[in-house]
Coordinates of C-alpha atoms in Angstrom, one line a residue:
M27 CA 93.5 40.8 43.6
N28 CA 93.4 44.4 45.5
P29 CA 90.6 47.0 44.3
S30 CA 92.7 49.2 42.4
E31 CA 94.2 46.4 39.8
W32 CA 93.0 45.8 36.9
F33 CA 91.6 42.1 35.6
S34 CA 92.6 40.9 32.3
E35 CA 92.2 38.1 30.3
I36 CA 95.9 37.0 29.8
S37 CA 96.4 33.6 30.6
N38 CA 94.3 31.7 27.7
E39 CA 95.1 30.1 24.8
L40 CA 92.4 30.9 22.6
W41 CA 93.6 34.6 22.0
P42 CA 97.3 34.5 22.4
G43 CA 98.9 37.6 22.5
Q44 CA 95.9 40.0 23.2
C45 CA 94.0 40.7 25.9
F46 CA 90.8 42.9 27.5
S47 CA 91.3 44.5 30.7
V48 CA 88.8 46.1 33.1
K49 CA 89.9 48.3 35.7
V50 CA 88.4 46.7 39.4
K51 CA 86.3 48.6 41.5
Q52 CA 86.0 45.9 44.0
V53 CA 85.9 42.2 44.1
L54 CA 82.1 41.1 45.1
H55 CA 83.2 37.3 45.3
E56 CA 85.9 34.4 44.5
E57 CA 85.2 31.1 44.9
R58 CA 86.1 27.7 43.3
S59 CA 83.1 25.7 42.7
K60 CA 83.0 21.9 41.8
Y61 CA 83.3 22.8 38.0
Q62 CA 85.4 26.2 37.6
D63 CA 86.7 29.2 39.2
I64 CA 83.9 32.1 39.7
K65 CA 84.9 35.7 40.3
I66 CA 82.5 38.3 40.5
I67 CA 83.7 42.0 40.2
Q68 CA 82.5 45.6 40.2
S69 CA 84.6 47.3 37.5
E70 CA 84.9 51.2 37.1
S71 CA 83.9 51.2 33.3
H72 CA 81.3 48.2 33.0
G73 CA 79.2 47.6 36.0
V74 CA 79.3 43.9 37.5
V75 CA 81.4 41.4 35.2
L76 CA 81.1 37.7 36.0
I77 CA 84.3 36.0 35.1
L78 CA 84.7 31.9 35.0
D79 CA 87.9 30.1 34.6
G80 CA 89.9 33.6 34.1
I81 CA 87.3 34.6 31.5
I82 CA 84.7 37.2 31.1
Q83 CA 81.4 35.6 30.6
C84 CA 79.3 39.1 30.7
T85 CA 79.4 42.6 31.7
E86 CA 76.3 44.8 32.9
R87 CA 77.4 47.3 30.4
D88 CA 76.7 45.3 27.2
E89 CA 75.5 41.9 28.2
F90 CA 72.0 42.8 26.4
A91 CA 73.6 42.6 23.1
Y92 CA 74.6 39.1 23.5
Q93 CA 71.5 37.6 25.5
E94 CA 68.8 38.8 23.3
M95 CA 70.6 38.1 19.5
I96 CA 71.6 34.0 20.7
S97 CA 67.9 34.0 21.9
F98 CA 66.0 36.2 19.1
L99 CA 68.0 35.5 15.8
P100 CA 66.6 31.4 16.8
L101 CA 63.6 32.3 18.2
C102 CA 62.3 34.5 15.0
C103 CA 63.6 32.5 12.7
H104 CA 61.0 29.5 14.0
P105 CA 57.5 30.4 12.8
N106 CA 56.1 29.3 16.2
P107 CA 58.7 28.3 19.1
Q108 CA 56.3 27.4 21.7
R109 CA 59.2 25.2 24.0
V110 CA 62.5 25.8 24.1
L111 CA 65.5 24.8 26.1
I112 CA 68.8 26.2 27.3
V113 CA 71.7 24.4 27.9
G114 CA 74.0 26.6 30.2
G115 CA 72.9 29.8 30.8
G116 CA 73.3 30.0 34.6
D117 CA 73.5 33.9 34.7
G118 CA 69.8 33.6 33.7
G119 CA 70.4 36.1 30.8
V120 CA 69.0 33.9 27.8
A121 CA 66.0 32.9 30.3
R122 CA 65.2 36.3 30.5
E123 CA 65.4 36.9 26.5
V124 CA 63.4 34.0 25.5
A125 CA 60.9 34.4 28.0
K126 CA 59.7 37.6 26.4
H127 CA 59.0 35.9 23.1
P128 CA 54.9 36.2 22.7
A129 CA 55.0 32.5 21.2
V130 CA 56.7 31.2 23.9
L131 CA 54.9 29.0 26.1
E132 CA 57.5 26.8 28.0
V133 CA 61.5 27.3 29.1
H134 CA 63.4 24.4 30.0
Q135 CA 66.6 25.1 31.4
V136 CA 69.5 23.3 32.4
E137 CA 72.3 24.4 34.3
I138 CA 75.5 22.2 35.6
D139 CA 76.6 24.4 38.1
E140 CA 74.5 25.8 40.7
R141 CA 76.9 28.0 42.0
V142 CA 76.7 30.3 38.7
V143 CA 72.9 30.2 39.4
E144 CA 72.8 31.0 43.0
L145 CA 76.0 33.8 42.8
S146 CA 73.9 35.1 39.9
K147 CA 70.9 35.8 41.8
Q148 CA 72.9 37.5 44.8
Y149 CA 75.1 39.7 42.3
L150 CA 73.7 39.8 38.8
P151 CA 69.7 40.4 39.6
F152 CA 69.3 42.2 36.2
M153 CA 70.1 39.2 34.7
A154 CA 69.2 36.3 37.1
C155 CA 65.6 38.0 36.9
G156 CA 65.2 35.7 34.1
F157 CA 64.8 32.9 36.7
E158 CA 61.7 34.1 38.1
S159 CA 59.6 33.6 34.8
P160 CA 56.4 31.4 35.5
K161 CA 57.3 30.0 32.0
L162 CA 60.7 28.4 33.1
K163 CA 61.4 25.3 34.7
L164 CA 65.3 25.4 35.9
T165 CA 66.7 21.8 36.2
I166 CA 70.7 21.6 38.0
G167 CA 72.3 18.7 35.8
D168 CA 74.2 17.4 32.9
G169 CA 72.9 19.0 29.6
F170 CA 74.0 15.8 27.5
E171 CA 72.0 13.6 30.2
Y172 CA 68.7 15.7 29.7
M173 CA 68.4 15.6 26.5
K174 CA 68.9 12.3 25.6
Q175 CA 65.7 11.7 27.9
H176 CA 64.0 14.5 25.9
E177 CA 64.1 13.4 22.3
G178 CA 61.9 14.8 19.6
A179 CA 60.5 17.3 22.8
F180 CA 61.6 21.2 21.7
D181 CA 61.1 23.5 18.9
V182 CA 64.0 25.2 19.6
I183 CA 67.3 24.5 21.6
I184 CA 70.1 27.3 22.7
T185 CA 73.3 26.7 24.2
D186 CA 74.8 29.6 26.0
S187 CA 78.0 28.0 26.8
S188 CA 81.3 29.5 27.6
D189 CA 84.8 29.1 25.2
P190 CA 85.6 25.9 24.1
I191 CA 88.1 24.9 26.6
G192 CA 87.4 22.9 29.7
P193 CA 84.1 21.9 30.4
A194 CA 82.1 23.4 27.5
E195 CA 84.7 22.0 24.9
S196 CA 82.4 19.2 24.1
L197 CA 79.7 21.3 23.4
F198 CA 81.5 22.3 19.8
R199 CA 82.1 18.8 18.6
E200 CA 79.9 16.6 16.4
S201 CA 78.6 14.4 18.7
Y202 CA 76.7 17.3 20.6
F203 CA 75.1 18.8 17.0
E204 CA 74.0 14.7 16.8
L205 CA 72.5 15.1 20.4
V206 CA 70.6 18.2 20.1
K207 CA 69.2 17.1 16.1
R208 CA 67.4 14.5 18.1
A209 CA 66.5 16.9 20.9
L210 CA 64.2 18.6 18.4
K211 CA 60.8 18.7 17.3
P212 CA 60.2 18.6 13.1
N213 CA 61.6 21.7 11.7
G214 CA 63.3 22.4 15.2
I215 CA 66.6 25.1 15.3
I216 CA 69.2 25.3 17.3
C217 CA 71.7 28.2 18.2
S218 CA 74.8 28.4 19.9
Q219 CA 77.8 30.6 20.8
G220 CA 80.1 30.3 17.7
G221 CA 83.2 32.6 18.8
S222 CA 84.9 34.9 16.8
F223 CA 86.2 34.8 13.2
W224 CA 89.0 37.3 14.0
L225 CA 90.4 34.9 16.3
D226 CA 90.1 31.5 14.9
A227 CA 88.3 30.8 12.0
G228 CA 89.2 27.4 11.1
H229 CA 87.8 26.2 14.3
V230 CA 84.7 28.2 13.8
R231 CA 84.8 26.7 10.3
E232 CA 85.5 23.3 11.6
T233 CA 82.6 23.4 13.9
L234 CA 80.0 24.4 11.2
D235 CA 81.1 21.7 9.0
Y236 CA 80.0 19.5 12.4
C237 CA 76.6 21.3 12.4
R238 CA 76.5 20.8 8.6
K239 CA 76.5 16.7 9.1
H240 CA 73.3 16.9 10.9
F241 CA 71.2 19.9 9.9
P242 CA 70.4 20.7 6.4
R243 CA 70.3 24.1 7.0
V244 CA 73.3 25.9 8.6
T245 CA 74.7 29.6 9.1
Y246 CA 76.7 32.0 11.3
G247 CA 75.4 35.2 12.2
L248 CA 77.1 38.1 14.4
A249 CA 76.7 40.4 16.8
A250 CA 79.0 43.5 18.3
V251 CA 79.9 42.7 22.2
P252 CA 82.5 45.2 23.0
S253 CA 83.8 43.3 26.3
Y254 CA 84.7 40.1 24.5
P255 CA 87.4 39.2 22.3
T256 CA 87.6 41.5 19.2
G257 CA 84.3 42.6 20.3
Q258 CA 82.2 40.2 18.4
I259 CA 81.0 37.2 18.8
G260 CA 79.1 34.8 16.1
F261 CA 76.5 32.1 16.7
F262 CA 76.3 28.8 15.2
I263 CA 72.3 28.5 14.1
A264 CA 71.1 25.2 12.3
S265 CA 67.8 24.2 11.2
L266 CA 65.8 20.8 10.4
N267 CA 63.9 22.6 7.8
P268 CA 65.5 23.0 4.5
E269 CA 63.2 25.9 3.7
T270 CA 64.5 27.8 6.6
E271 CA 65.4 31.3 5.5
F272 CA 67.9 32.6 8.2
R273 CA 67.8 36.5 7.0
E274 CA 63.9 36.9 6.6
P275 CA 62.8 36.3 10.1
A276 CA 59.5 34.3 10.2
R277 CA 58.2 36.3 13.1
Q278 CA 58.9 40.2 12.5
F279 CA 58.5 43.2 15.1
E280 CA 57.5 46.8 14.7
D281 CA 59.5 49.1 16.8
A282 CA 56.8 49.8 19.4
E283 CA 56.7 46.0 19.7
I284 CA 60.4 46.3 20.4
D285 CA 60.0 48.8 22.7
Q286 CA 57.1 46.9 24.8
L287 CA 59.3 43.6 25.0
G288 CA 62.3 45.9 26.5
L289 CA 64.8 44.8 23.6
R290 CA 67.7 47.1 23.4
Y291 CA 69.9 45.5 20.4
Y292 CA 67.6 43.6 18.2
T293 CA 65.2 44.3 15.8
T294 CA 64.1 42.9 12.4
D295 CA 66.8 45.1 10.6
V296 CA 69.5 44.1 12.8
H297 CA 68.7 40.2 12.3
R298 CA 68.9 40.4 8.7
A299 CA 72.4 42.4 9.1
A300 CA 73.7 39.5 11.3
F301 CA 73.9 37.0 8.7
T302 CA 76.1 39.4 6.2
L303 CA 79.6 38.6 6.9
P304 CA 83.0 40.8 5.8
R305 CA 84.0 38.8 2.4
F306 CA 86.9 36.9 3.7
A307 CA 85.3 35.7 6.7
A308 CA 82.3 34.2 4.2
K309 CA 85.0 33.0 2.3
A310 CA 86.7 31.0 5.3
L311 CA 83.5 29.8 7.0
N312 CA 81.2 28.8 3.9
P313 CA 81.5 25.6 1.8

């Protein structure tokens, strides 16, 4: 790839007939790890961009929107999220955000691809700084096996995965939600990357239905992330507590606290709004 070229997410079965493109200023790194193709570029408009198997995972310009929402939506729905597990998230962004929450005492993270962690530390330090938190314990390994060994251990489990193809496909199946349920403490909450209803509402609904088989309270929240297909990303959020009210966060932050925590996207008002879906989407995703 020449520096004057564009990177485009063209050859992808998840969004046929469309793509998002960024102009490449410099290719910083390319390699094939044990699990996936890794590319890191310096773009002209979106800063540093991490690309796995040809799909943009994050850009320096807007990554905070995704990281904050996948973290603070579930954390603020839980009354006391002291012990948190992150599955995936090898760039360190979710760890960075989870560690900010005042109630969180321990952050356990399991990431299967050590090279993503190493390269993020080198090229994405604004995200990989999450690995420096004294709250964090990072394990390189299989998230499935890790949770099997830690039943009933966590208040919140956050799954920061890539899209449902290749190695991440199993994270969208019913068996995965059954597994995370067993790894939760009573009244625990989970949150997973949930794709976009603009692309495939049927797949989103199917995954929500898998989740509903194991959790009494399940919902779908939204965030705006311009560099993701359709400019939106959703999250599957579920609670073992049937009394959980997702729209009204158990922990609410004043503006001064938001600024002190260094949050740029998440607020209590944004939290509430995240669960208001367009009418067509609500009809497509809800029973």
